[in-house]
Amino acid sequence: MRHPDDPIYMLAADHRWQWEQWCDEHGVDRARIPGAKQLALDGLIAARERSDDARRFAAFLVDAEYAAPEVARARAAGIAVGTPVERAGVVPLAWGRDPFWQDATGDFVKVLVRHRPEWEAGTQARQMAMLQALATWCRAEGKVFLLEVLVVAQAGEREAEFERLARPGMVAGFIRDAYAAGVVPDFWKIEGTPEPGAMRAVDAAVAEALGPRILILGKAAPLETIRTWFETARSVPRAAGFAIGRSVYFGPAGDFFSGRVGREAAVGQIAANYLTVIDAWKGVPHD
């Protein structure tokens, strides 16, 4: 995140409620969750030793709640690192701590907001006011601002059709509403789409403010789905790269916790997965 034209290859490891749920379902003590974040960073560091792309363009997103030591360790390794400021898994938006800046301990700040245009106007206004406060603080503090927006399918909406057609339009509408409110992040972290026209519509909305770029998130999707999203995203000018996490490190970390693989193997698999996602973004052919 050093130059405005550089690609961004972000390993997102800020999952909190997802690991709590996984641990509860698999009989694993939640006290082990910090270990997953350590594995993610170890895998990222190992990948940087093998790849100039990873060394130059890696970024690491991790939470201070379970992984404060990894924030410091990533910075010491020269990796751009950011932290989330939202309370995990809560709708509507709530801060992890109040004031929110207590959790903004990295080089960049990430916030996740969920959205549906038909939600109650007061709820939407409160969320937007919180984003305005965060945007103002980031500008004052010189922090890179990463805004993730998730538009969730409702009961009765078929996910595949919703993903191709309805969701991108709702995302574009939210982006325009944010700009109208003075909320202009450095990066929009959004869900991918296999529909080129839908991706162009989102890109056009992002382009209505000078500067913001797009990162594609992963949603624990399989690699073939991610490749499809990336192919579409690479066709628009404001797509900067990705912020992928569970598809890279969740499986190897879970295998390590369950005793199926050793630590070295888990780290090696995370590094390999991360480098595979970089190749997918670059359009490198695969076997």
XYZ file of C-alpha atoms in Angstrom:
287
model
C 0.000 0.000 0.000
C 2.953 2.219 -0.728
C 2.187 3.596 -4.203
C -1.231 4.483 -5.608
C -0.693 2.320 -8.692
C 0.702 -0.746 -6.922
C -1.384 -3.912 -6.758
C -2.549 -4.984 -3.297
C -2.260 -8.641 -2.323
C -3.910 -8.664 1.084
C -4.114 -11.699 3.322
C -7.181 -11.065 5.482
C -6.970 -12.811 8.852
C -9.260 -10.627 10.969
C -11.899 -13.333 11.427
C -13.212 -13.455 14.949
C -16.736 -14.854 15.239
C -15.911 -17.343 12.474
C -13.087 -18.822 14.546
C -15.195 -18.759 17.704
C -17.886 -20.716 15.883
C -15.348 -23.135 14.390
C -13.767 -23.807 17.777
C -17.126 -24.413 19.439
C -18.202 -26.796 16.676
C -14.919 -28.746 16.711
C -14.342 -28.910 20.458
C -11.271 -26.677 20.300
C -10.507 -24.194 23.068
C -11.055 -20.611 21.893
C -7.751 -19.785 23.585
C -6.093 -21.299 20.505
C -7.528 -18.682 18.129
C -4.431 -16.439 18.339
C -2.486 -19.386 16.974
C -4.462 -19.216 13.731
C -3.379 -15.603 13.258
C 0.252 -16.572 13.962
C 0.037 -19.272 11.295
C -1.445 -16.810 8.799
C 1.390 -14.348 9.314
C 4.021 -17.089 9.241
C 2.586 -18.256 5.928
C 2.647 -14.726 4.554
C 6.259 -14.238 5.631
C 7.205 -17.571 4.051
C 5.497 -16.540 0.812
C 7.440 -13.264 0.750
C 10.663 -15.249 0.912
C 9.612 -17.140 -2.233
C 8.020 -14.402 -4.326
C 9.012 -10.885 -5.277
C 5.331 -10.065 -5.871
C 4.499 -11.111 -2.326
C 7.468 -9.241 -0.901
C 6.592 -6.006 -2.694
C 2.800 -5.957 -2.589
C 1.694 -7.982 0.437
C -0.605 -6.515 3.052
C -1.939 -8.153 6.204
C -5.321 -7.543 7.818
C -5.615 -8.890 11.347
C -7.550 -8.047 14.485
C -6.094 -6.596 17.647
C -8.596 -8.622 19.703
C -6.912 -11.995 19.141
C -3.681 -10.976 17.438
C -2.181 -7.776 18.830
C 1.318 -9.335 18.814
C 0.951 -10.141 15.107
C 0.268 -6.491 14.299
C 3.635 -5.577 15.784
C 5.360 -8.576 14.208
C 4.031 -7.770 10.738
C 5.151 -4.156 11.012
C 8.595 -5.274 12.135
C 8.765 -7.502 9.036
C 8.005 -4.508 6.805
C 4.494 -5.654 5.898
C 1.668 -3.121 5.605
C -0.761 -4.181 8.343
C -4.247 -3.015 9.191
C -6.861 -3.696 11.834
C -10.674 -3.771 11.898
C -12.583 -1.369 14.127
C -16.063 -2.933 13.914
C -17.500 -5.331 16.476
C -17.407 -8.718 14.801
C -20.656 -10.213 13.552
C -22.893 -7.370 14.745
C -25.626 -5.771 12.602
C -26.022 -2.818 12.349
C -22.501 -1.436 12.629
C -21.044 -1.127 16.123
C -17.517 -0.254 17.169
C -15.325 -2.924 18.681
C -14.346 -0.428 21.355
C -15.472 3.114 21.992
C -13.769 5.284 20.891
C -13.087 3.273 17.764
C -9.537 4.502 17.331
C -8.367 2.248 20.175
C -8.452 -0.629 17.686
C -6.823 1.329 14.833
C -3.292 0.197 15.615
C -1.921 -0.540 12.144
C -0.997 1.286 8.965
C -4.542 1.112 7.647
C -8.012 0.847 9.139
C -10.767 -1.480 7.979
C -14.452 -1.350 8.761
C -17.155 -3.734 7.601
C -20.698 -2.475 7.133
C -23.671 -4.548 6.038
C -26.315 -2.940 3.885
C -29.737 -3.403 2.365
C -31.396 -0.391 0.723
C -34.762 -1.234 2.266
C -33.485 -1.171 5.859
C -34.977 1.418 8.179
C -33.762 4.916 7.310
C -32.657 5.734 10.843
C -30.433 2.646 10.971
C -28.825 3.557 7.675
C -28.286 7.149 8.825
C -26.617 6.011 12.070
C -24.278 3.714 10.170
C -23.376 6.462 7.730
C -22.706 8.906 10.582
C -20.284 6.390 12.094
C -18.524 6.023 8.757
C -18.283 9.808 8.477
C -16.572 9.949 11.878
C -14.144 7.208 10.875
C -13.362 8.821 7.513
C -12.663 12.161 9.203
C -10.379 10.515 11.765
C -8.453 8.585 9.098
C -7.817 11.768 7.122
C -6.622 13.582 10.236
C -4.340 10.728 11.294
C -3.020 9.873 7.845
C -4.428 6.334 7.980
C -5.390 4.446 4.848
C -9.143 3.747 5.025
C -10.518 0.410 3.792
C -14.321 0.202 3.674
C -15.891 -3.217 3.213
C -19.555 -3.323 2.246
C -21.549 -6.550 2.277
C -25.018 -6.721 0.765
C -26.700 -9.855 2.067
C -29.255 -11.921 0.210
C -32.633 -12.160 1.892
C -34.960 -15.131 2.213
C -36.388 -16.016 -1.174
C -33.519 -14.476 -3.158
C -31.560 -17.082 -5.070
C -27.911 -16.450 -4.242
C -26.455 -17.099 -7.695
C -28.908 -14.787 -9.455
C -28.678 -12.212 -6.665
C -24.869 -12.229 -6.887
C -24.878 -11.715 -10.641
C -27.505 -8.995 -10.891
C -28.973 -7.474 -7.718
C -26.000 -7.240 -5.359
C -23.713 -5.163 -7.629
C -26.442 -2.575 -8.119
C -27.001 -2.294 -4.375
C -23.253 -1.966 -3.791
C -23.033 0.795 -6.394
C -25.941 2.577 -4.730
C -24.273 2.387 -1.327
C -21.022 3.764 -2.769
C -22.843 6.768 -4.199
C -24.672 7.356 -0.908
C -21.350 7.228 0.944
C -19.772 9.757 -1.408
C -22.763 12.060 -0.978
C -22.183 11.888 2.777
C -18.482 12.716 2.389
C -17.298 9.158 3.078
C -14.518 8.512 0.558
C -12.300 5.553 1.480
C -8.968 4.756 -0.101
C -10.192 1.252 -0.909
C -13.564 -0.393 -1.321
C -13.494 -4.040 -0.293
C -16.365 -5.689 -2.156
C -17.727 -9.036 -3.224
C -16.756 -10.266 -6.652
C -19.159 -10.962 -9.496
C -18.904 -13.176 -12.578
C -20.886 -10.605 -14.567
C -18.634 -8.130 -16.449
C -21.412 -5.577 -16.819
C -22.128 -5.677 -13.099
C -18.443 -5.163 -12.311
C -18.312 -2.210 -14.676
C -21.317 -0.677 -12.911
C -19.582 -0.919 -9.535
C -16.352 0.453 -10.989
C -18.243 3.407 -12.473
C -19.703 4.207 -9.057
C -16.274 4.008 -7.407
C -14.895 6.348 -10.092
C -17.301 9.126 -9.081
C -14.729 10.158 -6.459
C -11.061 10.715 -7.235
C -8.721 8.113 -5.801
C -10.610 5.098 -4.384
C -9.717 1.651 -5.689
C -11.324 -1.783 -5.396
C -10.245 -4.946 -3.578
C -12.100 -8.217 -4.127
C -12.926 -10.210 -0.996
C -13.127 -13.979 -0.808
C -16.059 -15.271 1.296
C -14.219 -18.614 1.730
C -14.931 -19.350 -1.935
C -13.105 -22.119 -3.835
C -10.249 -21.075 -6.067
C -12.161 -21.588 -9.313
C -14.844 -19.150 -8.173
C -12.190 -16.662 -7.099
C -10.530 -16.971 -10.523
C -13.837 -16.059 -12.168
C -14.266 -13.019 -9.929
C -10.689 -11.940 -10.595
C -11.039 -12.280 -14.358
C -14.022 -9.952 -14.240
C -12.369 -7.517 -11.842
C -9.178 -7.241 -13.883
C -11.230 -5.798 -16.734
C -12.070 -2.595 -14.834
C -9.548 0.192 -14.181
C -10.033 0.683 -10.445
C -9.515 -2.912 -9.357
C -6.295 -2.942 -7.326
C -6.151 -6.519 -6.095
C -7.681 -8.692 -3.428
C -8.295 -9.118 0.289
C -8.651 -12.905 0.643
C -8.450 -14.820 3.903
C -10.428 -17.949 4.672
C -9.709 -19.454 1.264
C -5.991 -19.166 2.089
C -5.444 -19.936 5.760
C -8.607 -21.267 7.396
C -8.265 -24.841 6.164
C -4.573 -25.301 7.018
C -5.049 -23.682 10.438
C -8.052 -25.901 11.131
C -6.075 -28.975 10.070
C -3.297 -27.961 12.457
C -5.712 -27.427 15.345
C -7.271 -30.837 14.642
C -3.889 -32.578 14.614
C -4.078 -33.627 10.969
C -0.924 -31.718 9.977
C 2.068 -30.266 11.763
C 2.844 -26.602 12.114
C 5.452 -26.512 9.340
C 3.077 -28.187 6.882
C 0.272 -25.771 7.780
C 2.515 -22.751 7.256
C 3.751 -24.152 3.958
C 0.200 -24.727 2.734
C -0.856 -21.193 3.692
C 2.113 -19.784 1.774
C 1.304 -21.950 -1.254
C -2.379 -20.975 -1.164
C -1.527 -17.287 -0.935
C 0.879 -17.478 -3.872
C -1.754 -19.355 -5.874
C -4.230 -16.530 -5.264
C -1.624 -13.995 -6.422
C -1.166 -16.009 -9.611
C -4.935 -16.095 -10.043
C -5.096 -12.305 -9.779
C -2.323 -11.950 -12.345
C -4.103 -14.360 -14.691
C -1.340 -16.930 -14.585
C -2.593 -20.178 -16.237
C -3.089 -23.111 -13.888
C -2.881 -26.854 -14.349
